[in-house]
Amino acid sequence: MARISAAAGRERIGRRRATYAGAAQTPHAPPAPVRWIRGLPAFVRCGRRSATKSADARLDLYEHGLTVAVKGRIHVVRYDTTAMFQESTPTARTYTLTDVDGKPVVLFGRPGDSDAEEWGSEIQRAITHASETSD
């Protein structure tokens, strides 16, 4: 938690607004049965073509950005310097963002999961708001 807060502080993304925690695994094919804990995607891919395998993944939403912690690494995304690309299939919804180091961060949500829809909508709203206020 301290490392996540420190990374958020370095990038000046404001106060924490919400936290989603869950399990992360490596999908080599589209996910079939997925274990969910409080809406965090069970699959998180950061900076690679395949997802990162980890026992824990965590998504924290802040005023001006978000952090994704997976496999001991923390990725920071600023809302004013990223775009969100969304793709939906019958079994998963993916949200692709770019972190402050220019690496892609892909979050996987399950369609119909209210927590995943909540954080997906909140991230999209924050990105849209940040782009409107920077113009």
mmCIF file of C-alpha atoms in Angstrom:
data_model
loop_
_atom_site.group_PDB
_atom_site.id
_atom_site.type_symbol
_atom_site.label_atom_id
_atom_site.label_comp_id
_atom_site.label_asym_id
_atom_site.label_seq_id
_atom_site.Cartn_x
_atom_site.Cartn_y
_atom_site.Cartn_z
ATOM 1 C CA MET A 1 0.000 0.000 0.000
ATOM 2 C CA ALA A 2 2.809 2.429 0.808
ATOM 3 C CA ARG A 3 4.499 1.770 -2.569
ATOM 4 C CA ILE A 4 1.220 2.410 -4.387
ATOM 5 C CA SER A 5 0.695 5.672 -2.503
ATOM 6 C CA ALA A 6 4.297 6.719 -3.184
ATOM 7 C CA ALA A 7 3.941 6.050 -6.927
ATOM 8 C CA ALA A 8 0.672 8.001 -7.016
ATOM 9 C CA GLY A 9 2.333 10.865 -5.131
ATOM 10 C CA ARG A 10 5.294 11.027 -7.538
ATOM 11 C CA GLU A 11 2.892 11.411 -10.469
ATOM 12 C CA ARG A 12 0.641 13.837 -8.571
ATOM 13 C CA ILE A 13 -2.612 12.056 -9.338
ATOM 14 C CA GLY A 14 -4.405 13.317 -6.226
ATOM 15 C CA ARG A 15 -6.375 11.561 -3.524
ATOM 16 C CA ARG A 16 -7.481 7.944 -3.711
ATOM 17 C CA ARG A 17 -11.179 7.561 -4.528
ATOM 18 C CA ALA A 18 -11.710 3.786 -4.846
ATOM 19 C CA THR A 19 -9.853 0.469 -4.600
ATOM 20 C CA TYR A 20 -10.620 -2.839 -6.322
ATOM 21 C CA ALA A 21 -8.612 -5.938 -5.361
ATOM 22 C CA GLY A 22 -8.626 -9.456 -6.771
ATOM 23 C CA ALA A 23 -6.703 -12.325 -8.311
ATOM 24 C CA ALA A 24 -4.687 -12.142 -11.535
ATOM 25 C CA GLN A 25 -3.730 -15.010 -13.791
ATOM 26 C CA THR A 26 -2.209 -15.475 -17.219
ATOM 27 C CA PRO A 27 -4.716 -16.172 -19.976
ATOM 28 C CA HIS A 28 -3.265 -17.824 -23.067
ATOM 29 C CA ALA A 29 -6.728 -17.981 -24.599
ATOM 30 C CA PRO A 30 -9.820 -15.890 -23.884
ATOM 31 C CA PRO A 31 -10.819 -16.340 -20.252
ATOM 32 C CA ALA A 32 -13.380 -19.008 -19.480
ATOM 33 C CA PRO A 33 -14.400 -19.280 -15.822
ATOM 34 C CA VAL A 34 -12.905 -16.310 -14.007
ATOM 35 C CA ARG A 35 -12.709 -15.760 -10.256
ATOM 36 C CA TRP A 36 -13.710 -12.239 -9.241
ATOM 37 C CA ILE A 37 -13.231 -10.405 -5.988
ATOM 38 C CA ARG A 38 -14.946 -7.010 -5.702
ATOM 39 C CA GLY A 39 -14.918 -6.381 -9.450
ATOM 40 C CA LEU A 40 -11.223 -6.242 -10.230
ATOM 41 C CA PRO A 41 -10.482 -8.097 -13.393
ATOM 42 C CA ALA A 42 -8.908 -11.463 -12.808
ATOM 43 C CA PHE A 43 -6.656 -10.712 -15.745
ATOM 44 C CA VAL A 44 -4.376 -7.683 -15.995
ATOM 45 C CA ARG A 45 -1.834 -7.199 -18.772
ATOM 46 C CA CYS A 46 0.801 -4.508 -18.400
ATOM 47 C CA GLY A 47 3.307 -3.711 -21.135
ATOM 48 C CA ARG A 48 3.329 -7.175 -22.737
ATOM 49 C CA ARG A 49 1.330 -9.200 -25.213
ATOM 50 C CA SER A 50 0.421 -11.839 -22.639
ATOM 51 C CA ALA A 51 -1.050 -11.102 -19.259
ATOM 52 C CA THR A 52 1.099 -11.073 -16.163
ATOM 53 C CA LYS A 53 0.660 -14.010 -13.801
ATOM 54 C CA SER A 54 0.226 -13.004 -10.212
ATOM 55 C CA ALA A 55 -1.581 -14.054 -7.063
ATOM 56 C CA ASP A 56 -2.843 -10.527 -6.477
ATOM 57 C CA ALA A 57 -3.856 -7.562 -8.581
ATOM 58 C CA ARG A 58 -5.098 -4.202 -7.411
ATOM 59 C CA LEU A 59 -6.669 -1.209 -9.125
ATOM 60 C CA ASP A 60 -6.802 2.153 -7.330
ATOM 61 C CA LEU A 61 -8.684 5.100 -8.794
ATOM 62 C CA TYR A 62 -7.480 8.593 -7.911
ATOM 63 C CA GLU A 63 -8.647 12.134 -8.702
ATOM 64 C CA HIS A 64 -6.301 12.540 -11.687
ATOM 65 C CA GLY A 65 -5.272 8.986 -12.548
ATOM 66 C CA LEU A 66 -5.104 5.381 -11.448
ATOM 67 C CA THR A 67 -2.618 2.760 -10.357
ATOM 68 C CA VAL A 68 -2.513 -0.912 -11.269
ATOM 69 C CA ALA A 69 -0.404 -3.131 -9.034
ATOM 70 C CA VAL A 70 0.307 -6.602 -10.330
ATOM 71 C CA LYS A 71 3.170 -9.020 -9.710
ATOM 72 C CA GLY A 72 4.999 -6.519 -7.516
ATOM 73 C CA ARG A 73 4.981 -3.791 -10.197
ATOM 74 C CA ILE A 74 2.983 -0.593 -9.999
ATOM 75 C CA HIS A 75 1.785 1.103 -13.162
ATOM 76 C CA VAL A 76 0.515 4.679 -12.971
ATOM 77 C CA VAL A 77 -1.885 6.101 -15.561
ATOM 78 C CA ARG A 78 -2.707 9.817 -15.722
ATOM 79 C CA TYR A 79 -6.155 10.646 -17.063
ATOM 80 C CA ASP A 80 -4.851 13.720 -18.905
ATOM 81 C CA THR A 81 -2.198 11.782 -20.861
ATOM 82 C CA THR A 82 -4.019 8.595 -21.842
ATOM 83 C CA ALA A 83 -6.923 7.390 -23.910
ATOM 84 C CA MET A 84 -9.053 4.354 -23.180
ATOM 85 C CA PHE A 85 -9.801 1.816 -25.879
ATOM 86 C CA GLN A 86 -12.571 -0.624 -25.073
ATOM 87 C CA GLU A 87 -13.289 -3.958 -26.743
ATOM 88 C CA SER A 88 -16.141 -6.300 -25.816
ATOM 89 C CA THR A 89 -16.686 -10.003 -26.408
ATOM 90 C CA PRO A 90 -19.371 -12.247 -24.918
ATOM 91 C CA THR A 91 -16.987 -13.316 -22.113
ATOM 92 C CA ALA A 92 -14.819 -10.255 -21.449
ATOM 93 C CA ARG A 93 -14.498 -6.541 -21.858
ATOM 94 C CA THR A 94 -10.983 -5.129 -22.222
ATOM 95 C CA TYR A 95 -9.911 -1.585 -21.458
ATOM 96 C CA THR A 96 -6.519 -0.544 -22.848
ATOM 97 C CA LEU A 97 -4.750 2.505 -21.400
ATOM 98 C CA THR A 98 -1.195 3.857 -21.555
ATOM 99 C CA ASP A 99 0.813 4.328 -18.367
ATOM 100 C CA VAL A 100 3.143 7.251 -17.657
ATOM 101 C CA ASP A 101 6.076 5.261 -19.104
ATOM 102 C CA GLY A 102 4.254 4.779 -22.422
ATOM 103 C CA LYS A 103 3.487 1.086 -21.801
ATOM 104 C CA PRO A 104 0.042 -0.375 -22.469
ATOM 105 C CA VAL A 105 -2.029 -1.449 -19.484
ATOM 106 C CA VAL A 106 -4.972 -3.739 -20.284
ATOM 107 C CA LEU A 107 -7.744 -4.313 -17.755
ATOM 108 C CA PHE A 108 -10.224 -7.149 -18.274
ATOM 109 C CA GLY A 109 -13.772 -6.921 -16.979
ATOM 110 C CA ARG A 110 -16.673 -9.318 -17.240
ATOM 111 C CA PRO A 111 -19.768 -7.934 -19.014
ATOM 112 C CA GLY A 112 -22.586 -7.558 -16.530
ATOM 113 C CA ASP A 113 -20.299 -7.337 -13.482
ATOM 114 C CA SER A 114 -21.495 -4.189 -11.713
ATOM 115 C CA ASP A 115 -18.115 -3.388 -10.097
ATOM 116 C CA ALA A 116 -16.241 -3.771 -13.404
ATOM 117 C CA GLU A 117 -18.816 -1.579 -15.133
ATOM 118 C CA GLU A 118 -18.468 0.946 -12.308
ATOM 119 C CA TRP A 119 -14.674 1.296 -12.575
ATOM 120 C CA GLY A 120 -14.800 1.162 -16.385
ATOM 121 C CA SER A 121 -17.350 3.981 -16.508
ATOM 122 C CA GLU A 122 -15.488 6.011 -13.892
ATOM 123 C CA ILE A 123 -12.190 5.756 -15.782
ATOM 124 C CA GLN A 124 -13.838 6.758 -19.075
ATOM 125 C CA ARG A 125 -15.628 9.705 -17.411
ATOM 126 C CA ALA A 126 -12.384 10.898 -15.789
ATOM 127 C CA ILE A 127 -10.439 10.688 -19.066
ATOM 128 C CA THR A 128 -13.156 12.604 -20.899
ATOM 129 C CA HIS A 129 -13.269 15.253 -18.162
ATOM 130 C CA ALA A 130 -9.472 15.612 -18.179
ATOM 131 C CA SER A 131 -9.384 16.115 -21.967
ATOM 132 C CA GLU A 132 -12.203 18.691 -21.821
ATOM 133 C CA THR A 133 -10.536 20.737 -19.076
ATOM 134 C CA SER A 134 -7.101 20.706 -20.732
ATOM 135 C CA ASP A 135 -8.389 22.321 -23.946
#
